[in-house]
Coordinates of C-alpha atoms and ligand atoms in Angstrom, one line a residue:
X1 CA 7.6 -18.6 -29.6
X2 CA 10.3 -15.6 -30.2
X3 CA 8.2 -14.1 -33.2
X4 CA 7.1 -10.7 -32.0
X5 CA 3.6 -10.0 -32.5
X6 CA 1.3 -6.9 -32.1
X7 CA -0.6 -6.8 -29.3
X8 CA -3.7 -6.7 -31.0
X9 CA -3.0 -9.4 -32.5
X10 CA -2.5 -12.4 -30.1
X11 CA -5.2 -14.3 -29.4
X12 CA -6.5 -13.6 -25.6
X13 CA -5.4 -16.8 -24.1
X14 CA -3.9 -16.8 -20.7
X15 CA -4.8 -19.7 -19.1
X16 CA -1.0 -20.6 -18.4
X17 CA -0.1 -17.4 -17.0
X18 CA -2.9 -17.9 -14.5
X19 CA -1.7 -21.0 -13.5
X20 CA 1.3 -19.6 -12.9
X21 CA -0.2 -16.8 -11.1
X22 CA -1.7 -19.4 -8.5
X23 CA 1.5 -21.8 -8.3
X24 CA 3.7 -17.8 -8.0
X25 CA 1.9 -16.9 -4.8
X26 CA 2.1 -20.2 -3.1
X27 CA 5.7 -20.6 -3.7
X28 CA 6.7 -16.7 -2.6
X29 CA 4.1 -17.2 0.6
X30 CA 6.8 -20.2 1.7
X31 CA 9.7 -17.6 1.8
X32 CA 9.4 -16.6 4.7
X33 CA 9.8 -12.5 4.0
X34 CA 8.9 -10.9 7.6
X35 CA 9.8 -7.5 8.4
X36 CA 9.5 -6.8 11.5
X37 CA 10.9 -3.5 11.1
X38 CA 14.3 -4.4 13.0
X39 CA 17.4 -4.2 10.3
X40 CA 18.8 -7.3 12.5
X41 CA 15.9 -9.3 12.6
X42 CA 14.5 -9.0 8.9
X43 CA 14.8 -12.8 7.0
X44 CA 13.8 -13.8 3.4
X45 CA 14.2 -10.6 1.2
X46 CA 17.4 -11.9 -0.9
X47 CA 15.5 -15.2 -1.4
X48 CA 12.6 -13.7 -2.6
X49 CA 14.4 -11.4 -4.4
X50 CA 16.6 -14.2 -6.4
X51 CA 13.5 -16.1 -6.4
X52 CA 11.8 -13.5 -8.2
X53 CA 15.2 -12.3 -10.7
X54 CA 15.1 -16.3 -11.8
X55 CA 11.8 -16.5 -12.7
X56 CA 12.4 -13.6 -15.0
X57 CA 15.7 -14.8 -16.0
X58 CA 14.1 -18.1 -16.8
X59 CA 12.1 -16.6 -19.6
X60 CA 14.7 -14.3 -20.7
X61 CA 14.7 -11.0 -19.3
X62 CA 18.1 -9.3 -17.9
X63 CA 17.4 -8.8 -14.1
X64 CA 19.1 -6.1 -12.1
X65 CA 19.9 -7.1 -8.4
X66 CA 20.0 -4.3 -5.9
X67 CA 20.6 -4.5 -2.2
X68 CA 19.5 -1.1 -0.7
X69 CA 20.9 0.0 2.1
X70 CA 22.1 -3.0 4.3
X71 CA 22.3 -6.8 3.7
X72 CA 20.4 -8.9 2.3
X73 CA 18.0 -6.1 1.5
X74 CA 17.3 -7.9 -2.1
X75 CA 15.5 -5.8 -4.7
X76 CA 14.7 -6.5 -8.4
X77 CA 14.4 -4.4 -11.5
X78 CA 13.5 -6.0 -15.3
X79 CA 12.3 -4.3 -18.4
X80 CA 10.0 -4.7 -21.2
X81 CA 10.6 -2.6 -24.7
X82 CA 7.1 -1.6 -25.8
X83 CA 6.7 -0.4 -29.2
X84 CA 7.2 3.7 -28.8
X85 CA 10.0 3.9 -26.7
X86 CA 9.7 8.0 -26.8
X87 CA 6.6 7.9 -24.5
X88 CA 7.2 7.6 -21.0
X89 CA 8.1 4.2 -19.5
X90 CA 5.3 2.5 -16.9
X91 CA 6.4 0.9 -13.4
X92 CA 4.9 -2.2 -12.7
X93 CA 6.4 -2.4 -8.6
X94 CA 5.4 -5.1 -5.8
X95 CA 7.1 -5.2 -2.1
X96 CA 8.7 -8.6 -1.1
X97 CA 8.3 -8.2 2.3
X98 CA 5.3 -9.2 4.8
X99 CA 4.7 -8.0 8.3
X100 CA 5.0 -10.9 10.8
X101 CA 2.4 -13.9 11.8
X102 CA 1.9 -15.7 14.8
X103 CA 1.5 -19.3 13.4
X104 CA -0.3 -19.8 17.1
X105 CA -3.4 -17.6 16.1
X106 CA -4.2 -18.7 12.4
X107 CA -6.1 -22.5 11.2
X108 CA -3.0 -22.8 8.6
X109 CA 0.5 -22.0 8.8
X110 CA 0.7 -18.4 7.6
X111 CA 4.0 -19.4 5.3
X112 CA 2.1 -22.9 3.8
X113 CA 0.8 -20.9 0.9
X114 CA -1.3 -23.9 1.5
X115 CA -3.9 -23.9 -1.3
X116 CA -7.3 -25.0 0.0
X117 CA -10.8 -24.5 -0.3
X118 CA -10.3 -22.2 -3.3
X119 CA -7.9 -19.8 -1.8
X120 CA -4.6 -19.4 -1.4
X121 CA -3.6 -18.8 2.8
X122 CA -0.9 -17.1 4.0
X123 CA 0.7 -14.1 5.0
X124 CA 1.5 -12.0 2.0
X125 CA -1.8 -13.5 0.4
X126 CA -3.4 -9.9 -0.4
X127 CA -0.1 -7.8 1.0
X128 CA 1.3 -8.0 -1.7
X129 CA 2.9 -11.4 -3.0
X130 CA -0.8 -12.1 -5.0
X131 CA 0.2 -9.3 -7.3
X132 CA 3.8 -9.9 -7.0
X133 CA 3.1 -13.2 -8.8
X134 CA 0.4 -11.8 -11.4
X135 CA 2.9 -9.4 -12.5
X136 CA 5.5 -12.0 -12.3
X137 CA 3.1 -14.6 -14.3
X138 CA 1.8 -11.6 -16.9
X139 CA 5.4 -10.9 -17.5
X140 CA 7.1 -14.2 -18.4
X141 CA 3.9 -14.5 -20.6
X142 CA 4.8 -11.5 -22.5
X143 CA 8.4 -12.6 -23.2
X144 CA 7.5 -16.1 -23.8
X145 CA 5.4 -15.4 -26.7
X146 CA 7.0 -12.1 -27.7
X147 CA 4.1 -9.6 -26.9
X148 CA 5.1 -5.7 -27.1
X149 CA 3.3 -4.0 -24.7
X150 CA 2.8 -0.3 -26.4
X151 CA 5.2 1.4 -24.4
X152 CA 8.7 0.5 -21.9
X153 CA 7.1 -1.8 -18.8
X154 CA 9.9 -1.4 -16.0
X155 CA 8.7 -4.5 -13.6
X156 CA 10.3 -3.8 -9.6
X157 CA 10.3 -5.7 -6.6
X158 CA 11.2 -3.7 -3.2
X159 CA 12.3 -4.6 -0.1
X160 CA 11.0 -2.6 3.2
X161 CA 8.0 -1.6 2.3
X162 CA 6.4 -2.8 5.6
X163 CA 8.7 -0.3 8.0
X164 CA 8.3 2.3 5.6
X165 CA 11.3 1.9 2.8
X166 CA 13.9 3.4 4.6
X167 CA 16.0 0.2 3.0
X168 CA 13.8 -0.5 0.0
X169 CA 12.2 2.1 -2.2
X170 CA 13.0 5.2 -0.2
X171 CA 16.9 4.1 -0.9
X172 CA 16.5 3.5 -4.1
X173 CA 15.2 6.5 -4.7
X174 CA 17.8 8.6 -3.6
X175 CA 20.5 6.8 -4.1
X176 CA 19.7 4.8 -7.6
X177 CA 17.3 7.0 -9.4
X178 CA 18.3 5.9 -12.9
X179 CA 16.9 2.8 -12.2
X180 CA 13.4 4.5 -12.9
X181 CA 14.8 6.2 -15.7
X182 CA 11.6 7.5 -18.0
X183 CA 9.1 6.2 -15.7
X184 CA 5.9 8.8 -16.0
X185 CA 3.6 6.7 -14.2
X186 CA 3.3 3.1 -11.5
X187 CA 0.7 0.4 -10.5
X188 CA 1.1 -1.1 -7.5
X189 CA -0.8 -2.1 -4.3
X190 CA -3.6 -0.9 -3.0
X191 CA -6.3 -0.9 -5.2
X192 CA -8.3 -2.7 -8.4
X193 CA -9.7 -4.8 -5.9
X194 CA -13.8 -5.1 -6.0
X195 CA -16.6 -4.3 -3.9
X196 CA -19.9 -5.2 -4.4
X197 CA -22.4 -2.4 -4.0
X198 CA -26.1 -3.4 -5.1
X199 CA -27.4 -6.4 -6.4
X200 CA -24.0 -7.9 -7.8
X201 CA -22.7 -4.5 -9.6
X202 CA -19.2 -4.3 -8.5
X203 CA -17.3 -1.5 -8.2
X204 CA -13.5 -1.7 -8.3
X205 CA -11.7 0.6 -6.4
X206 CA -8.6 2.5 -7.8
X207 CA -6.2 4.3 -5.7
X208 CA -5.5 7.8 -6.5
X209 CA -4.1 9.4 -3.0
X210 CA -3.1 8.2 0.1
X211 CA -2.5 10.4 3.5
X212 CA 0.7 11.3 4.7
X213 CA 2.5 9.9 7.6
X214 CA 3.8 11.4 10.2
X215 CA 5.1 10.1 13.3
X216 CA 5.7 12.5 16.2
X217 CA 8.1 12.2 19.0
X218 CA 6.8 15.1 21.9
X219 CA 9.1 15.9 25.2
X220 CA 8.1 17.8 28.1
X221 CA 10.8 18.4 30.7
X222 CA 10.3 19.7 34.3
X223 CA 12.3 19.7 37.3
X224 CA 13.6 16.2 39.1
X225 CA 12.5 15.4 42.3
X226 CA 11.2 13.7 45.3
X227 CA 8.0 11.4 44.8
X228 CA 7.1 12.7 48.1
X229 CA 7.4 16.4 48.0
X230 CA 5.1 19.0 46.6
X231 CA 6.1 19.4 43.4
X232 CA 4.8 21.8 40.3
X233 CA 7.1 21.1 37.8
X234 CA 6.6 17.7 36.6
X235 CA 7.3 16.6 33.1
X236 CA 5.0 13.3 33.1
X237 CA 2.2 15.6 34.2
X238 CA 2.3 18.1 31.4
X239 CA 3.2 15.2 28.8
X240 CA 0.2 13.7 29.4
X241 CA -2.3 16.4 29.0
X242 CA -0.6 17.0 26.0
X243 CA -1.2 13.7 24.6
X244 CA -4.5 13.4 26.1
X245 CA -5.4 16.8 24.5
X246 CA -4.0 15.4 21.0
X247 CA -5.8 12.1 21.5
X248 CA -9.4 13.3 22.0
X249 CA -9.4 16.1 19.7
X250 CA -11.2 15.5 16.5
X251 CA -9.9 17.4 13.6
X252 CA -11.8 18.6 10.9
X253 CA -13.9 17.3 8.3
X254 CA -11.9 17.8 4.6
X255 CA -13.6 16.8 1.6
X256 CA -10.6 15.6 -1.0
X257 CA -11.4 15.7 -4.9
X258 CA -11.4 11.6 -4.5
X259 CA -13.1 11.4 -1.6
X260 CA -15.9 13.4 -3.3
X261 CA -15.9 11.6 -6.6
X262 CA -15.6 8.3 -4.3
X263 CA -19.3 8.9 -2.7
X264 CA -20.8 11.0 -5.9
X265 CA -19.7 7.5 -8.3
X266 CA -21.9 5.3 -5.1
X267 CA -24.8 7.6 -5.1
X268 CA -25.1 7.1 -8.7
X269 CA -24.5 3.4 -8.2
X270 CA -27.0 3.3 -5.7
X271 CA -28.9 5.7 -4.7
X272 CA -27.9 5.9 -1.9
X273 CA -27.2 9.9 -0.6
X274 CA -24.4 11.2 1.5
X275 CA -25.4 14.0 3.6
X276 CA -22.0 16.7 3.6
X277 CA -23.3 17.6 7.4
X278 CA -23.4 14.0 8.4
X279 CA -20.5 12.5 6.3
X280 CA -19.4 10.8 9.4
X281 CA -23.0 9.1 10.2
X282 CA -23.3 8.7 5.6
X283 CA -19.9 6.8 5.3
X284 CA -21.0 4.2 8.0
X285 CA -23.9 3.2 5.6
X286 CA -21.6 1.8 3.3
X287 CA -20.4 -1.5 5.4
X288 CA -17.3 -3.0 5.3
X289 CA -15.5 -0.4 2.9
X290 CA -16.6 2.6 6.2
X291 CA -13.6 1.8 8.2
X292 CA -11.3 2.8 5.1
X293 CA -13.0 5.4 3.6
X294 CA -13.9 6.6 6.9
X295 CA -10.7 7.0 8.0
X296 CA -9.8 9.5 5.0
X297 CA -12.2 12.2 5.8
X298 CA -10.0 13.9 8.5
X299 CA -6.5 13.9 10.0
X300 CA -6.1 11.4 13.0
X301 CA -3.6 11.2 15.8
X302 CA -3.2 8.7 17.6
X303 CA -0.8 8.4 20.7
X304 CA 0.8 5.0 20.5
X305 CA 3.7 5.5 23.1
X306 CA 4.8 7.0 26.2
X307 CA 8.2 6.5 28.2
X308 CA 9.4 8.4 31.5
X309 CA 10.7 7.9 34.5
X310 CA 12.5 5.0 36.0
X311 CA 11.9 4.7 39.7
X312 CA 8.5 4.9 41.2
X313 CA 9.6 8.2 44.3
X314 CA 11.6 9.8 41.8
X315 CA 10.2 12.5 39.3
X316 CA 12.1 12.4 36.1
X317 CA 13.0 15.6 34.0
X318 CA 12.0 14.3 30.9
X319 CA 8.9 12.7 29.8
X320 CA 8.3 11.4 26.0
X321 CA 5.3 10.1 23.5
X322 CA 4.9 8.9 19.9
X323 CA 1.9 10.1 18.0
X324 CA 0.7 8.4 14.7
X325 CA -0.7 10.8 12.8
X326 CA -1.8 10.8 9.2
X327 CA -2.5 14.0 7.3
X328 CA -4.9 14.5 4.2
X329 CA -3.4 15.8 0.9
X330 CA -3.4 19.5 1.2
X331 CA -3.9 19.8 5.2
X332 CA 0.0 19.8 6.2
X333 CA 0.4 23.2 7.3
X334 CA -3.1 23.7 8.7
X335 CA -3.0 20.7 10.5
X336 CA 1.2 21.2 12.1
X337 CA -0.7 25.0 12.8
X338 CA -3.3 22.9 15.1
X339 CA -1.0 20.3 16.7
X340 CA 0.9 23.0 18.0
X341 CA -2.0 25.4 19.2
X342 CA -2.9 21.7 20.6
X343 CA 0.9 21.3 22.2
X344 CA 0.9 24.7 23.9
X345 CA 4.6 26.1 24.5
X346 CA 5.5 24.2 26.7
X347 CA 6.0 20.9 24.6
X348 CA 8.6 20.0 22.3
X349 CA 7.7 18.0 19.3
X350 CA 10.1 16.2 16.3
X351 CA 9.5 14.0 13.5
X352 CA 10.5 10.3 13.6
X353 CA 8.7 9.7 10.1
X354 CA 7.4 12.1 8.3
X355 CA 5.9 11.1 4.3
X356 CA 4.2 13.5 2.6
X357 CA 0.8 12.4 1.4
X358 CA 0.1 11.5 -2.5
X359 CA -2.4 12.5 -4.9
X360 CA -3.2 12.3 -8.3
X361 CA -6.4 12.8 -10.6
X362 CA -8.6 10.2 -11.5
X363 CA -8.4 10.3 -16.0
X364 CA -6.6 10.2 -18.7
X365 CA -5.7 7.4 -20.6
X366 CA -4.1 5.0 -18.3
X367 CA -6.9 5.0 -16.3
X368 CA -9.2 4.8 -19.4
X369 CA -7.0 1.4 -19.7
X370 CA -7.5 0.4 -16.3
X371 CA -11.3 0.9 -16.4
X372 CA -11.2 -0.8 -20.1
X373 CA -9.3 -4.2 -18.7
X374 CA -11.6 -4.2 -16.1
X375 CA -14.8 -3.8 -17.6
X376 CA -14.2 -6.2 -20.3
X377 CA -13.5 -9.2 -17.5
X378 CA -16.5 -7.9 -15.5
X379 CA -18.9 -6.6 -18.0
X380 CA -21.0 -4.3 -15.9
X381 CA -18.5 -3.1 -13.3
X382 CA -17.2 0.4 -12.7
X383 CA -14.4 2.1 -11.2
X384 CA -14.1 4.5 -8.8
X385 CA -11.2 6.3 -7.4
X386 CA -10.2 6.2 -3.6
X387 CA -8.1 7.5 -0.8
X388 CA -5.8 5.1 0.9
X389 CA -5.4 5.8 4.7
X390 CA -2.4 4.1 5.0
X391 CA 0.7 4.5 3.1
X392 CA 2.8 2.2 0.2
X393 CA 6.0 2.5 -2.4
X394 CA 4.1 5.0 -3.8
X395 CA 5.4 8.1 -1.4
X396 CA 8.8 7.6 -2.5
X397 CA 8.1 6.9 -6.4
X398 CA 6.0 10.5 -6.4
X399 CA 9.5 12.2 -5.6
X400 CA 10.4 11.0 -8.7
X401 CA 7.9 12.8 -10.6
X402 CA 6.3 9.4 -11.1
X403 CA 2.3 9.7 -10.8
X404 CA 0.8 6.4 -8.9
X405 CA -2.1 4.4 -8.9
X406 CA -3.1 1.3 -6.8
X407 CA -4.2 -1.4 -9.1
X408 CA -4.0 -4.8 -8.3
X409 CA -7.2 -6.3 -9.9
X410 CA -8.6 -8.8 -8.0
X411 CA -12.8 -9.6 -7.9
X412 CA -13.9 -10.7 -5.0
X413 CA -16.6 -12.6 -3.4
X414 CA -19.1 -10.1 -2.1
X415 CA -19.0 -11.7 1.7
X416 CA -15.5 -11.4 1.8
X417 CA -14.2 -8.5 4.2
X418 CA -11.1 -8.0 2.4
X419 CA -9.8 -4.8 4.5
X420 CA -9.7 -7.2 7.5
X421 CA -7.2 -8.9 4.9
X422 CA -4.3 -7.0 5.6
X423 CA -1.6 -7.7 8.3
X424 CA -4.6 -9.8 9.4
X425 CA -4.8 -13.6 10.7
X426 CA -5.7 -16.2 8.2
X427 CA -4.9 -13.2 5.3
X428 CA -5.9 -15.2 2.1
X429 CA -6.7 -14.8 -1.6
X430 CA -9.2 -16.7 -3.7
X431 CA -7.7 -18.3 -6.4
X432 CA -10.4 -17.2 -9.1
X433 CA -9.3 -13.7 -7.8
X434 CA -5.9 -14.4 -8.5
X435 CA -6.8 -15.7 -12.5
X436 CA -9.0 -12.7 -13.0
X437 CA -6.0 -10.3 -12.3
X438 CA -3.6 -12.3 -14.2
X439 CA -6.6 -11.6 -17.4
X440 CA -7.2 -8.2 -16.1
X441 CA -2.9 -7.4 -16.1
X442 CA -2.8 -9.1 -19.1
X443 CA -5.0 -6.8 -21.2
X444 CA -3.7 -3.7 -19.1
X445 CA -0.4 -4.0 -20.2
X446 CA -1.6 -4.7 -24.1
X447 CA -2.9 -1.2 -23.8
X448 CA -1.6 1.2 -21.4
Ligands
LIG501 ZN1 1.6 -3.8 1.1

């Protein structure tokens, strides 16, 4: 069918596309895509990447191939003409890339895409090929029988998102911009995904922030020596009490604007009260979700390295440690003000990473869209917006202006603990999950 039709006017019949959805994820799950975060040891993005550009080319759509930054590093861009082209265009972006698997530890082999038991298994299951492939599936729907969405859909696949998109969407970024040309805002990972809160209501969670990242390299440096001698000036000493000082402190509690509209939208799902002097002791109430939200109610860091010394009699002059930490929106200089009250003089600190964190507000129509598509799949459900602790594509698209949500709809069994999911052993999707986001995408993109 080439005939263009109105959106409103094409029957809501996607049963193909969420076949495809289904067959998508298996088949990207078997290209093996792990990033280990090494430049040399990185397999599978140019693949995945042609794999991707020819299942868009197969339909029709003029695919843009981009390597960014090294090798191999395969990325893919595609548009959609909506009907207004004068509004701003909407980014529709998935990473190709999974973190790696020990085949050892899981009861399938993490690149099978084996589909058993309902689900699809595999790493990249729910990070992120399952929405790689409903975007992939909703898209060669919409070509195939000529649907205009209402405005310009700019579908992208990145490398690199896994070590941070230094060679993925942090280079294309800086160094092809106009490939985002008119995008206002982005879905992407990680959100749209459904919790169920009280007697089967769901609640899908959208993502409208995420901390920043900031790794931390700190040196102390003292005077070599002799193991043996009495010595005063030694760098491993005051390196350590740095990090242990950083380690143990607890910074404070910071109630974001979606944080606080995160726990007001439970309470009135559920009753259920959060005390503001006992947020800590109130979020663990809530299960499975506590660990994330949890970890977005204060700044963290986390010392994950150390290195000195190379001989055990001899006192080296220079002792170094990484810290993870992660930053709430708004806390940046507060919280560098308190590391380094924490660091005393005496230590000096650099960035190895540094992201800044992202934010945006939780309305207007988009998410009226979002909240529409979702409700009318799960008649009952609401959604609520939420703080990622982590970090995604999202960090470098918000230099662009570009305002980013997470929504990958997905509804999920109410047993399932899908944050255990990610980078996790036997990571897996349920294939009903993966049908209702191809629905839920499908009417999404008729209306945003
Ligand atoms: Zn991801």
């Amino acid at each position: 069918m080439t005939e263009q039709q109105s959106a409103a006017s094409v029957p809501h019949d996607t049963r193909l596309a969420e076949e495809e959805a289904v067959a998508l994820t298996s088949e990207l799950i078997r290209i093996d895509t792990t990033n280990t975060g090494d430049p040399a040891t990185v397999v599978g993005e140019r693949v995945a990447a042609e794999y991707v550009a020819g299942k868009l080319a197969e339909v029709g759509y003029e695919t843009t191939y981009v390597e960014s930054g090294g090798r191999g590093r395969g990325n893919v861009f595609a548009r959609l003409a909506g009907a207004d082209p004068s509004r701003g265009a909407l980014l529709v972006h998935g990473h190709l890339d999974v973190v790696p698997a020990d085949p050892a530890e899981w009861s399938v082999h993490p690149f099978s895409g084996a589909v058993q038991d309902d689900y699809v298994w595999g790493r990249g299951a729910v990070d992120m090929k399952d929405m790689v492939a409903m975007t992939l599936a909703t898209a060669r729907r919409f070509k195939r029988d000529g649907v205009v969405p209402p405005r310009d859909v700019i579908f992208a696949f990145f490398a690199d998102e896994e070590a941070g998109g230094d060679y993925g969407s942090q280079w294309l970024v800086e160094n092809r911009p106009e490939l985002f040309e008119g995008a206002t805002e982005a879905i992407s990972e990680v959100g749209g995904f459904s919790i169920t809160v009280k007697d089967g209501v769901r609640a899908y969670l959208i993502e409208t922030a995420e901390k920043g990242i900031a790794w931390m390299r700190l040196r102390a440096r003292g005077r070599a020596g002799h193991g043996s001698m009495v010595h005063e000036d030694n760098a491993v000493t005051k390196l350590t009490q740095a990090v242990a000082r950083l380690g143990t402190h607890r910074f404070p509690l910071v109630m974001t604007d979606s944080v606080r509209e995160f726990l007001a939208a439970v309470t009135e799902m559920t009753g259920m009260e959060f005390d503001e002097d006992d947020l800590d002791g109130s979020v663990a109430k809530l299960g499975a979700v506590a660990r994330m939200v949890g970890a977005t109610l204060r700044d963290t860091a986390n010392p994950t390295m150390l290195n000195a010394g190379y001989k055990a009699n001899v006192i080296p002059s220079v002792a170094e440690a990484v810290v993870d930490c992660r930053v709430l929106p708004g806390r940046e200089a507060a919280f560098e003000r308190e590391i380094d009250e924490l660091l005393g003089p005496d230590i000096e600190r650099e960035w190895v990473t540094h992201l800044p964190p992202v934010e945006t507000t939780f309305d207007g129509a988009l998410v009226d869209a979002m909240t529409a598509s979702i409700v009318a799949e799960d008649p009952g459900a609401k959604t609520l917006p939420y703080m990622l602790s982590g970090g995604t594509d999202a960090k470098a698209l918000q230099s662009l202006g570009i305002r980013c949500f997470g929504f990958a709809p997905l509804r999920l069994p109410a047993d399932l603990d899908f944050s255990a999911l990610f980078h996790g052993v036997d990571e897996r999707v349920p294939v009903d999950a993966l049908k209702f986001g191809t629905r839920v995408l499908d009417r999404f993109l008729r209306d945003c």
